[in-house]
Every structure is written in C-alpha cells, then in structure tokens.
XYZ file of C-alpha atoms in Angstrom:
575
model
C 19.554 88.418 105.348
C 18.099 91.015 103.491
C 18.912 94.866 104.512
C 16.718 97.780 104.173
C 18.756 101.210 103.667
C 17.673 104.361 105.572
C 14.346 102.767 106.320
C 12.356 102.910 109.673
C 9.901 100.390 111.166
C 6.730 100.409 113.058
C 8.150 100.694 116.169
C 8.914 104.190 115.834
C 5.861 105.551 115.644
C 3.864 106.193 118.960
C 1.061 103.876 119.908
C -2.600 105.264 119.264
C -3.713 107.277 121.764
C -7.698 108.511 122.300
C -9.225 111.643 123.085
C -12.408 112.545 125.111
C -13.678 114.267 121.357
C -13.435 111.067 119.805
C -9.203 109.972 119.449
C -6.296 111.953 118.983
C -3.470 109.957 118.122
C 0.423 110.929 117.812
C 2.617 110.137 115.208
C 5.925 109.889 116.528
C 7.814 112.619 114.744
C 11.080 113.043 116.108
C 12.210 116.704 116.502
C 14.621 118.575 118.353
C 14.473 119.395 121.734
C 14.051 123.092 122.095
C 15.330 125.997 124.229
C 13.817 126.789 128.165
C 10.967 129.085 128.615
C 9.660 131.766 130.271
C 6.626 133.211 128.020
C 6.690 137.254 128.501
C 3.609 138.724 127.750
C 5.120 141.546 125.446
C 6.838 139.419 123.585
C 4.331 136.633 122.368
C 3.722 134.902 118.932
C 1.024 135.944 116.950
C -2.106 134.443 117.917
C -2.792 131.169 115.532
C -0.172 132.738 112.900
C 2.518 130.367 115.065
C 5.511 132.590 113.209
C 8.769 131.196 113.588
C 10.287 134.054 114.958
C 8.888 136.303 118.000
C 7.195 139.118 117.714
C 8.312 142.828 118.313
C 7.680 144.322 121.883
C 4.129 145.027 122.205
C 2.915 147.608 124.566
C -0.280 145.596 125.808
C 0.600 145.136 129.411
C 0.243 141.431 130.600
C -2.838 139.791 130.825
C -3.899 139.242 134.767
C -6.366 136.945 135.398
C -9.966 137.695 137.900
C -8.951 140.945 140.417
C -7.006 142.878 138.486
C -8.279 145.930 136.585
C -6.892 145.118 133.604
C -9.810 144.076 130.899
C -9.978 140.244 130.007
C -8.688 139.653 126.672
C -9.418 136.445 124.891
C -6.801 136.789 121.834
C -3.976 137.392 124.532
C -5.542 133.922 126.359
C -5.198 132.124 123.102
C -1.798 133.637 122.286
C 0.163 132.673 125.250
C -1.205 128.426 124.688
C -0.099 128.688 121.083
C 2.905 130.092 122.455
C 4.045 127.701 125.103
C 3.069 124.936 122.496
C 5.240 126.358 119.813
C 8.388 126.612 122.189
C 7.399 124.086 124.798
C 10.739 121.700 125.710
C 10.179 117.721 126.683
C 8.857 118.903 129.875
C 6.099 121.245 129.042
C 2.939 120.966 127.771
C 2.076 121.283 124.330
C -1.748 120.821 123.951
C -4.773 119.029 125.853
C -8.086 119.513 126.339
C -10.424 120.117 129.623
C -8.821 123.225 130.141
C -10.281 125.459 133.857
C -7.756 127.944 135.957
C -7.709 128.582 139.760
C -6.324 131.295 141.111
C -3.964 130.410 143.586
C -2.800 134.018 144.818
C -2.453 137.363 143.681
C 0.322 136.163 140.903
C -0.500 132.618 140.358
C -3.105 130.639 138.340
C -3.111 126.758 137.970
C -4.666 125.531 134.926
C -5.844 122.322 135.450
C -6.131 120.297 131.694
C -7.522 116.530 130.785
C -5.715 114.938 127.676
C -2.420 116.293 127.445
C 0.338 116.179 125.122
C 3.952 116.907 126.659
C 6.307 118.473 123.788
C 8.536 119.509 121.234
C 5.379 120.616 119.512
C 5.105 122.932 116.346
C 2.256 124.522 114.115
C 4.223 122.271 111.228
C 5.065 119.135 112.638
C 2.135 118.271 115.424
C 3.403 116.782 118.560
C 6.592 114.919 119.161
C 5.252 112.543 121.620
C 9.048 112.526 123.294
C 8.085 112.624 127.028
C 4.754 110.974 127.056
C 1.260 111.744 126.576
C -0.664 111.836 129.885
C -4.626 111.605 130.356
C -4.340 114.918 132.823
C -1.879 117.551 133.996
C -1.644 120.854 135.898
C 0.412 123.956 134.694
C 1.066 126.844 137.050
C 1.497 129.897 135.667
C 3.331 132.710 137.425
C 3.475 136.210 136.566
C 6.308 138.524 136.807
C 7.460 142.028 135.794
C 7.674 140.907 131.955
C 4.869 138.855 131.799
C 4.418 134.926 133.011
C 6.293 132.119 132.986
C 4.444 128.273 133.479
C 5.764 125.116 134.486
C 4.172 121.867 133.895
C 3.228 119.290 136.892
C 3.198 115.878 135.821
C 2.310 112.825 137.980
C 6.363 111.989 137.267
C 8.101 110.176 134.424
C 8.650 113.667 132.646
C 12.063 114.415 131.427
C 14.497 116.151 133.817
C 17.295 118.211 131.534
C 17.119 119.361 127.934
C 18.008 116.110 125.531
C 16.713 113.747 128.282
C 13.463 112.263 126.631
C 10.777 110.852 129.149
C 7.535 109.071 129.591
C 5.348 111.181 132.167
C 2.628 110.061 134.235
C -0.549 111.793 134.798
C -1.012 113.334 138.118
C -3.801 110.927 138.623
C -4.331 107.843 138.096
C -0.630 107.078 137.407
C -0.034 102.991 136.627
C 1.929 101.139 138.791
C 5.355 101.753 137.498
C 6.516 98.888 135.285
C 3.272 98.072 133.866
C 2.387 97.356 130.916
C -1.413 97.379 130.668
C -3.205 100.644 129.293
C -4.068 103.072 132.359
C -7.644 103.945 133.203
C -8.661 107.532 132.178
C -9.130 110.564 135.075
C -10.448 113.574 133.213
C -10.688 116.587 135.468
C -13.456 118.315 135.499
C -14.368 121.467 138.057
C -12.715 122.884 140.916
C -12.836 125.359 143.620
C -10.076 126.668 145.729
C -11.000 126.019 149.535
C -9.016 128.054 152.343
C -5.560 126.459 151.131
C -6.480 123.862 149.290
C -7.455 123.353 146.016
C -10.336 120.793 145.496
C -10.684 119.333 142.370
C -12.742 116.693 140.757
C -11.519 113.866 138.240
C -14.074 111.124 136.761
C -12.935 107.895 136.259
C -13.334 105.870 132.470
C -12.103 102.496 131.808
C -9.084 101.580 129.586
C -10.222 101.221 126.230
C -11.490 103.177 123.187
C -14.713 104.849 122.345
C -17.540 104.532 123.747
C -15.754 105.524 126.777
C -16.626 103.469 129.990
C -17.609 106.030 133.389
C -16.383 104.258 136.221
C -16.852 107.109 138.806
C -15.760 110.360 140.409
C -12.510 110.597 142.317
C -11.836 113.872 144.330
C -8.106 115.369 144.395
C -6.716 117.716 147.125
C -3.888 119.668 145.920
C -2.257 121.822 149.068
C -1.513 125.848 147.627
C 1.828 125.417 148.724
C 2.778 122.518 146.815
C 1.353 124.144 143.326
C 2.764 127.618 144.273
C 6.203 126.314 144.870
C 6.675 124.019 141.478
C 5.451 127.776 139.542
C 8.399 128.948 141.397
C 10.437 126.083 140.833
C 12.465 124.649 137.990
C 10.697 123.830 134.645
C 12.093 120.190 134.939
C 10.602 117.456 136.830
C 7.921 119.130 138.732
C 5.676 116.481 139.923
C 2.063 116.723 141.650
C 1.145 114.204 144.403
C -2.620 115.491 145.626
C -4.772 113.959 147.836
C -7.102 110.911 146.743
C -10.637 110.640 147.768
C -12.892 108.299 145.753
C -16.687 108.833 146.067
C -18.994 105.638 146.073
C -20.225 104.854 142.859
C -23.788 104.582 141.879
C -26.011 103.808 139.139
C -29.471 104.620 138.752
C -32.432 101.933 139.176
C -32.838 102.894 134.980
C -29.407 101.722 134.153
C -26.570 103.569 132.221
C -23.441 105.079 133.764
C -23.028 106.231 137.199
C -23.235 109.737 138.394
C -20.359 111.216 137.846
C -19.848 114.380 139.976
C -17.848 117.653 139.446
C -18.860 118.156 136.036
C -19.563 121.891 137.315
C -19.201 123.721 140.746
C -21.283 126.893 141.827
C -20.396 128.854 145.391
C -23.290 130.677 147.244
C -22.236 132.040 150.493
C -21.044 129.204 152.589
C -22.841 126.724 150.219
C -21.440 124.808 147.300
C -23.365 123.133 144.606
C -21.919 120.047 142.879
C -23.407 119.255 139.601
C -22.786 115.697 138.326
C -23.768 113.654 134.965
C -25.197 110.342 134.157
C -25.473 108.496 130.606
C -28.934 106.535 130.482
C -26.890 104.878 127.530
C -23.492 104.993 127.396
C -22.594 105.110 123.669
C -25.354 108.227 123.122
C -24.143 111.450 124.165
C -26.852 112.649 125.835
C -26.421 113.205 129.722
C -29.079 114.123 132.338
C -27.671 116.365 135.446
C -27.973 115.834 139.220
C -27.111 117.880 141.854
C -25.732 117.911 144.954
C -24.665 120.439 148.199
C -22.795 120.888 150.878
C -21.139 123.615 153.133
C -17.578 124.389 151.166
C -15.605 123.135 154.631
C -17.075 119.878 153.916
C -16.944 119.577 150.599
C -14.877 116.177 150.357
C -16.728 114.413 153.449
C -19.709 112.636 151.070
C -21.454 111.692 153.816
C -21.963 115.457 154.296
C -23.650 116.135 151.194
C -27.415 116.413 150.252
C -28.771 115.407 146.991
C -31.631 116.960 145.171
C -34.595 114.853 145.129
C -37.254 116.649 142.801
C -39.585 119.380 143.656
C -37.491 121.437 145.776
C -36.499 118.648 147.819
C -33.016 117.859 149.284
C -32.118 114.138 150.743
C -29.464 112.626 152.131
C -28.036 109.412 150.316
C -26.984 109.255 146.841
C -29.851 106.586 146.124
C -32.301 109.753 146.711
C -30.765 112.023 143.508
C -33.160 113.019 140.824
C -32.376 114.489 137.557
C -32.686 118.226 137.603
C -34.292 118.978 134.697
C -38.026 117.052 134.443
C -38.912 114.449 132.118
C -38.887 115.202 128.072
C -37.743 118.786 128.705
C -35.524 118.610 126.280
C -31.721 119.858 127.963
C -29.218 117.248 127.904
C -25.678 118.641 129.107
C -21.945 117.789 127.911
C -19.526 115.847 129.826
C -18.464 119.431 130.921
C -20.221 122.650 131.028
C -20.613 125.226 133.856
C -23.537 127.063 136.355
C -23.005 130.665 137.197
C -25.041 133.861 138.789
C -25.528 136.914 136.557
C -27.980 139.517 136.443
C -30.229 138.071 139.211
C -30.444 134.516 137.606
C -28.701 131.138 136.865
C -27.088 130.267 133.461
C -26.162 126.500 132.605
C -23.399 127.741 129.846
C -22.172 125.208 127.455
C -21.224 124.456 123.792
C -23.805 122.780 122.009
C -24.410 118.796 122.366
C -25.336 118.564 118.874
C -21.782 116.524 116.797
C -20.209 119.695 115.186
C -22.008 122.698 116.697
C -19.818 125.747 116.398
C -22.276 127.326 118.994
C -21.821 128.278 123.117
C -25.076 128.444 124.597
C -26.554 129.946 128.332
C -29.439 128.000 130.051
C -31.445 130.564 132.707
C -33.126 129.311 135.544
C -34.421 130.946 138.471
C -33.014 128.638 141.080
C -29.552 126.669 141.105
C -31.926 123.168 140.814
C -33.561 124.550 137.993
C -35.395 124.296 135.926
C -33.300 125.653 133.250
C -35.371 127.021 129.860
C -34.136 124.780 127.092
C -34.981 127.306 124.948
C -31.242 129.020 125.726
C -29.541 131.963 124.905
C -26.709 131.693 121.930
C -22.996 133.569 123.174
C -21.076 132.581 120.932
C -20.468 130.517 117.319
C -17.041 130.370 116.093
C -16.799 130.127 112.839
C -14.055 127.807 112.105
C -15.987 125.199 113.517
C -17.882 122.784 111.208
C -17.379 118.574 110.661
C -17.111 119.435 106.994
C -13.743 119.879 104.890
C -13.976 123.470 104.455
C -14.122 123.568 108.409
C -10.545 121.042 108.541
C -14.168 119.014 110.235
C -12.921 120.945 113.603
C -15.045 120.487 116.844
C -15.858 122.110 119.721
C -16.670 120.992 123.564
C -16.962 121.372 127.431
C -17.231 125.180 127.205
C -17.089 126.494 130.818
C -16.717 129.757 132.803
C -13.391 130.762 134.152
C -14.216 132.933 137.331
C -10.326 133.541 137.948
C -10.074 134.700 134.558
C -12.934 137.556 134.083
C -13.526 141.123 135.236
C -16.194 142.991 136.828
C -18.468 142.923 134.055
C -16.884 140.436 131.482
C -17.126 136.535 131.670
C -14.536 134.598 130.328
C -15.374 131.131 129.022
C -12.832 128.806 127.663
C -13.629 126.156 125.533
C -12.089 122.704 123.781
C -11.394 121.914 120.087
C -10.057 119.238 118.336
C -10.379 117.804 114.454
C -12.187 114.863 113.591
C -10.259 115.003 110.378
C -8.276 111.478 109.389
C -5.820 110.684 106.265
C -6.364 108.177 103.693
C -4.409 106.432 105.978
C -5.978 107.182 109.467
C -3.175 109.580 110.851
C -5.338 112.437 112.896
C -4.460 116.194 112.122
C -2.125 116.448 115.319
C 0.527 114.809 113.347
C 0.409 117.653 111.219
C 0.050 120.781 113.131
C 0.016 121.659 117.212
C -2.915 124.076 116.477
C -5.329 121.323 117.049
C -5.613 121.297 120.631
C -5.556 124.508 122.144
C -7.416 126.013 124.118
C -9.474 128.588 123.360
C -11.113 131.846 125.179
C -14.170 134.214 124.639
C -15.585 137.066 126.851
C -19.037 137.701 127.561
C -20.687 141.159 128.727
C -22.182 140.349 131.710
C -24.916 142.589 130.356
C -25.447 139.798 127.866
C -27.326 137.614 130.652
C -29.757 140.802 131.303
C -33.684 140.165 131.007
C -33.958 140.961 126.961
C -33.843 137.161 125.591
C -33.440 138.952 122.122
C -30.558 141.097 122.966
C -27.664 141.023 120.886
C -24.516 139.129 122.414
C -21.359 140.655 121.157
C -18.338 138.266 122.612
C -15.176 139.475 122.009
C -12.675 136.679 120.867
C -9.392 136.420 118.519
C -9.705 136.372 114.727
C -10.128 132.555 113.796
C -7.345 131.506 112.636
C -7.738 127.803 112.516
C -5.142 126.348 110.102
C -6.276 125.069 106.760
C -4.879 121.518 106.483
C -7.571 119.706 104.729
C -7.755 121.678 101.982
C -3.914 121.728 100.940
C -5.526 117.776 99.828
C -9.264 117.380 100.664
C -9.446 114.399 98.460
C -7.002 112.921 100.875
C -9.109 113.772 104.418
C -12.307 112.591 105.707
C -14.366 112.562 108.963
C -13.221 110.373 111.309
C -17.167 109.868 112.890
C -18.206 108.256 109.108
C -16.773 105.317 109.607
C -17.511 102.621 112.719
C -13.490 102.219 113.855
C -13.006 105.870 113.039
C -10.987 105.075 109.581
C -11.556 105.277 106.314
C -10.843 101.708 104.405
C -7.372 101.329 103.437
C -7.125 101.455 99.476
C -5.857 98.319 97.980
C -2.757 98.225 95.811
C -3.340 97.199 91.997
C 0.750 96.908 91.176
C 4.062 95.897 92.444
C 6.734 96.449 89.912
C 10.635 95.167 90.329
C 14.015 96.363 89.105
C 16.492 93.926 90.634
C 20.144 94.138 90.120
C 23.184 92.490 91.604
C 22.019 91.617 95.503
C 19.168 93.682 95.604
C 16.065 94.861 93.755
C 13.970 97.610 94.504
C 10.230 97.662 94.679
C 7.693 100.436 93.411
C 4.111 100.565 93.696
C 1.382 103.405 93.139
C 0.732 105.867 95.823
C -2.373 104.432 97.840
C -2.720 108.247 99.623
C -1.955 110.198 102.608
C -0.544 108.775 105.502
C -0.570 104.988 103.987
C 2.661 103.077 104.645
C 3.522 99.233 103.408
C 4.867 96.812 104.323
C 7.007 94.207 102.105
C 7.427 90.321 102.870
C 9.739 88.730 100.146
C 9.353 84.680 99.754
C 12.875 83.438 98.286
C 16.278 82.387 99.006
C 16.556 82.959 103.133
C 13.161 84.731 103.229
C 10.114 82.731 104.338
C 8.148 85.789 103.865
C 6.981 85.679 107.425
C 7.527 89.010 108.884
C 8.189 92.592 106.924
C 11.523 92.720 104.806
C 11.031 96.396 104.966
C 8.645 99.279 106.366
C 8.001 101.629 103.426
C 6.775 105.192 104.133
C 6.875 105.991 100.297
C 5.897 104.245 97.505
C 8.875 102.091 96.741
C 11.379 100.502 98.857
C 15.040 98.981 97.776
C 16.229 95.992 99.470
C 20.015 95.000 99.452
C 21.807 91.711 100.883
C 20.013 89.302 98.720
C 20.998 86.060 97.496
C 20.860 85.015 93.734
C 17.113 83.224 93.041
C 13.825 83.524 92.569
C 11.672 85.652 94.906
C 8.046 86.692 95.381
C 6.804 90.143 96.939
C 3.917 91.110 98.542
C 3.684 95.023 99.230
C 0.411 95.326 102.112
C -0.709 98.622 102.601
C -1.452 99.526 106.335
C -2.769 102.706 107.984
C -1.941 104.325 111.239
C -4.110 101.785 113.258
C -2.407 98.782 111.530
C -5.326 97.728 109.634
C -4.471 96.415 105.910
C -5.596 96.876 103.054
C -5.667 94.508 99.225
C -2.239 93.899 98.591
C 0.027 93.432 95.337
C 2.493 90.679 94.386
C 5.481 90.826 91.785
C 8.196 87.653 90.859
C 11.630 88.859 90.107
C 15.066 87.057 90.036
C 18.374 88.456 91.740
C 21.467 87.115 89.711
C-alpha cells in the first residue's frame, strides 16, 4: 500500500460554512490553545494593528457603555473585539456578525451576535475553527476596576478546560444532539430589555446556501439573572437556555418571503414598535418594511399586537399589514437596520443596500409609520470599504443604533463587515486573518439629525485599518459575487513530472495558485487508482511503499469547495 509522508487529507479541513454577507468559510488551521482572559481596558491591543504583544498602560479610563458620563468612543469599541479575538481561548468568541448590546445593569452589557466563530483566532492565521462555529451567540461583558472582562454563552457543545477542543451549539436553534443534517439558521436581530427580561428576536432561514430561505421570526426570552450570572461566572462552558416563542408565519397575497419581525425595535412611552421585513423575491435584496405595536408588557403575546394597515391605520391580524413606505418610493431596507428619535423626528439608519456601499445612511420621517424621505442623510462612509482589490473587496451591512452604548448627545452605531475576497482556489480571507469579522463602531452628534439636510456630519470613528491581504497577491484574489457558486474556476494542470526511485517516486507539477490543493490517484501494482494516494497542499507530493511496475498518475486540482479542475497524467516505473 502506498504511504504518503507528513501529508494531511481532506478531512482536516473544516466543512464550508456560509455567512449572512454572502459565505464565510473556515479553513481548519490548527493552532494552539491560548491563555484565559480578562480584557482590561488600559491594557488593550492596538486597534486593527493586532500587535503580538500588549500595549503599555494607557490612561484612557474604561469605556462604559449608555449612563455613564464618560464620552462614547468608537476606536476603544473596535479595540476591545480585535482584542478578545486575538487572545480568545476555545471557548470565546473570535468574530461574527449581527452585532447589538443590552444593557443589563449598571456594569453589564450583553452583546447579542449572528454568525459566530468560537476561537484560537489571530490577525495571521484566521480562525481555528476548534470549538465550533455557531449561527448565533451572546457574550456578556462585565466591567470591573481595570476594565471588562466577557464570557461567551453558547447554546452548549463549547469546550470546558484549556486543551479540551469542542463543537458548540448556537443558543438557538441548536440540532438535536447526534445529528447529522445541517441546522437551520436563527440570526438575531433587535432587542429590548423588558423589566427583567431580555426580549430578543431571531428569524428563521432554511439549511442551505445562498439565496438564503426566510422561514420566520422566533422570539427568545433570556431572564437578567441567567445572563448576569454566566458574566460573573467561569469563562468555560457557559451555556444560554432562553425562552422560545415562535410567531405564525405569513406571506403576503404577492408572494416572496414571509414577514420577518424584529429587524428593528423603537420604545415610545409604554409603546413598542416592531419593524419587520419581507422579500417580494427572495434571491433580490431588496426588502419592503412593515410594522407592528404593542404595549412593551405584551410584547411576546402576538395576539396583542396591531399591525399597520396604510394611511394611518392600525389592524389587528397579521393578514391586515401593509408596507410602510408607499408604492415606487424608492426605500428598500437591509435585513437589519434600526428606527430612532432625534431632534424632534424619526431616522431609519442603515448602511447602504447597494452590493459594496461603504456608506451609513439616516431616513427622517415625521411619524414612526413613516413615510421616511428616500432622499436620506449620509453619516458615515468608511473608506476601507469597496468590492474592488484595492479595498481587499471588503463589505459592509446591518448598521444599527446601540442605545446602551451612546451618551447624551452622541449615537453610537455599530455596523458588520466581511470580505467577499476568494483565492484562486476558493479559500475566503478568514483563513488568513481574524480582522475580517469584527465589529465595528461610529458615533454620531446627535446634532447631526438637526433640521439643516446640508449640514456637515462629522462621525468620529478609529483610523481604518483594514488589513491589506489582497494586495500581498492580487493576481491570486477575486470577488467572490463574479462568479454563480461564488468561485473562481479551478485552473487546470498542463504537467505531471516523475522522479521514481527504489519504492517510491515523487510527483511535481506547476503551481495552479493560491489556496489550490491536488489530489493524486496512481493506477499500478496494488493501486486501482480509485481513491487519492495522497492529498497535496504544495505542488509535488512523494509517495513511498510502492511495488516494482508500471504506474500511471493523475494529479486533479481541487479548491476549497471540492470542485476540480483539468487534470495532468505522467507514466513512470518503480524498480
């Protein structure tokens, strides 16, 4: 039988995995586990510079979120993510998207996140995949006399001790355990905290890849105890078990998806105002809104709520809903975005529908049903956003407001990136660098929503800093969205050449690019050339144990989603 020395196979690389963005898929690279951690404010990595050392003591005093007088300060936000990523153990996160805090007291936030990748993570190796990749996660952060330390909730399945690799479960939605079919999406979307409970919506997609499949909205009830206790507890093996409440399902008479609800929630007085989204066609990304409301005690008995029916009107029955915004007007709204009050109005504030907008954008409207001037009012455009090469083709989405986060005359608004940025041989930019999926934070002067539509918005936010991967190789990177599966054809090989020798021969082949592996079937003496002699990362591969005779090779080249490419065939004879 013939032996392959110091090679790997398939196997150890994670299966795909996709993102909301598009699909964000780990590679598997094994790393060590690292030390416990408690992130102190003072003593934090550089913002997007991801040194390997920490820095000196700084004498910015920690960053406290809505209620304390200390000013909101977007570069510490980004800092301390980038920070728990870099040091984050198997049972931490490391990165996700769908990021929106909650205050749960006076020194506790929980951050509530979609798509999440547990760790080792690092700015030079991406994400280690060790414990699991879950489709949503909570992370209470607690903050002390240094700063704030976080602990990841998990729906279980996490690992429990340093060295003890898991596979977590989200905290909704969890499979049953032992099975082996793909899990059904829950993406969280907004919350509110009510009396001692936190209330927070998750919509439901179908297993599968893109175009994601809405199913409908499921509402979670996470007691303030049970959150406030795991940020007190140990780091390892907290697990969240909220409250379920699925919400009927309905699609419009036009067809499309059905309203999903949550998408954004707005408090007045005793009142709140649930804004939901519906898809006329699924695989487009435009979405119309609806909205509902409901007195905040009752805000997870449906039957309760009252849907807006056009015109001012408010029904009861789902069946009765009406798009806010009238025909051909114009606004279509993300899968996440956010309503708030300011300066006597309404703002609908959200990044930019269009594919590779770098821009965050404010909607006014003199009523919380609209309408809302689809004309807008630009925030914010970071400029390391861009689906182009010189941008590492970097994305942005589901900007919202974080009301536990701002001051009294700042808004805070956190936002999602990722890369749409693929190898020669499909493998996304998270297997090369953490910094992909962090979140990150701006602030907004509240003055900024004032009556001037020409003002000047000056948000404050951190340097960008987004690492430049593409261009170490741009001949080697392209955008994922060009292509209908989301890769890039795998290159063909022209050449196979051999040098056997006594019981082996080793194989060499030109590079077919970045991220490209092969695999090598050898027809001959004991090989029927059915399955892979060898896995080849590189471009040649040795093979030992073989009998004297004649053989035939075929090197395949394959990418990360197993697809092949033309493949190459040399003759050679072992003595």
């Amino acid at each position: 039988m013939a032996q392959v020395p110091g090679t790997r196979t398939e196997a150890d690389n994670a299966p795909a995995r996709r993102r909301r963005s598009r699909r964000l898929e780990v590679a598997g690279l094994l790393i060590g586990i690292l030390a416990g951690l408690g992130i102190a404010f003072g003593w934090l990595i550089p913002a997007r510079a991801h040194q390997p050392r920490l820095a000196a003591p700084s004498a910015r005093p920690p960053v406290l979120a809505g209620g304390s007088p200390a000013q909101p300060d977007p570069a510490a936000l980004d800092t301390q993510w980038a920070s728990y990523s870099d040091q984050s153990t198997c049972a931490d996160w490391a990165g996700g998207d769908g990021v929106s805090a909650i205050r749960l007291n006076s020194t506790q936030l929980a951050w509530f996140f979609s798509d999440t990748y547990m760790g080792p993570a690092g700015p030079a190796i991406g994400f280690s995949h060790l414990s699991g990749f879950v489709h949503n996660s909570v992370v209470v952060q607690t903050a002390t006399g240094r700063g704030s330390t976080f602990v990841t909730m998990t729906g279980g399945g996490a690992c429990t001790g340093p060295g003890r690799p898991g596979d977590a479960a989200p905290v909704v939605g969890a499979p049953p355990k032992g099975s082996h079919v793909p899990p059904d999406r829950y993406w969280e979307e907004d919350g509110i905290k009510a009396g001692q409970t936190v209330v927070k919506f998750y919509n439901h997609y179908r297993a599968g890849g893109v175009p994601f499949v809405p199913v409908g909205t499921v509402i979670a009830t996470f007691p303030v105890s049970q959150l406030s206790s795991a940020g007190h507890g140990p780091k390892y093996g907290a697990v969240a078990r909220p409250g379920l409440i699925p919400l009927p399902s309905y699609t419009p008479p036009a067809g499309g998806s059905p309203i999903l609800w949550g998408a954004s929630l707005l408090r007045a007085g005793n009142t709140v105002y649930i804004y939901g989204t519906q898809s006329p066609d699924v695989p487009n990304p435009g979405r119309l809104f609806y909205l509902a409301r409901v007195p905040l005690p009752q805000l997870t008995a449906f039957s309760a709520w009252q849907f807006y029916a056009g015109a001012g009107r408010w029904a009861a029955g789902q069946r009765n809903a009406r798009p806010v915004q009238p025909p051909g007007s114009g606004l279509s709204v993300s899968s996440g975005f956010s309503v708030v009050q300011a300066e006597g109005r309404y703002w609908l504030i959200q990044a930019a529908t269009e594919p590779g907008s770098p821009d965050i954008v404010a909607y006014p409207a003199g009523a919380p049903w609209g309408p809302f001037d689809s004309a807008g009012r630009l925030l914010y455009r970071d400029p390391g956003i861009g689906l182009d090469a010189a941008h590492d083709y970097y994305i942005m989405y589901e900007a919202r407001a974080e009301p536990a986060l701002s001051g009294r005359h700042m808004l805070v608004i956190s936002y999602n990136v990722n890369s749409e940025a693929v190898t020669t041989g499909c493998v996304p930019m998270s297997a090369f660098t953490n910094t992909v999926t962090l979140p990150r934070f701006i602030a907004v002067p509240l003055a900024a929503f004032g009556d001037d539509p020409g003002a000047h918005v000056t948000a404050s936010s951190a340097a960008p800093g987004y690492p430049q991967v593409v261009q170490r190789d741009p001949s080697q990177w392209f955008d994922a969205w060009d292509y209908p599966g989301g890769c890039p054809p795998v290159p063909g090989l022209a050449s196979v050449r051999a040098r056997p020798g006594a019981g082996r021969v080793t194989l060499s082949w030109p590079d077919a690019g970045l991220g490209v592996r092969y695999r090598v079937y050898l027809q001959g003496p004991d090989e029927a050339g059915e399955s892979p002699a060898a896995i080849a990362f590189a471009d040649s591969a040795t093979i030992t144990g073989l009998r004297p005779g004649d053989y035939l090779a075929t090197v395949v080249p394959v990418n990360f989603r197993k697809d092949t490419g033309p493949s190459a065939e040399v003759t050679f004879t072992v003595g």
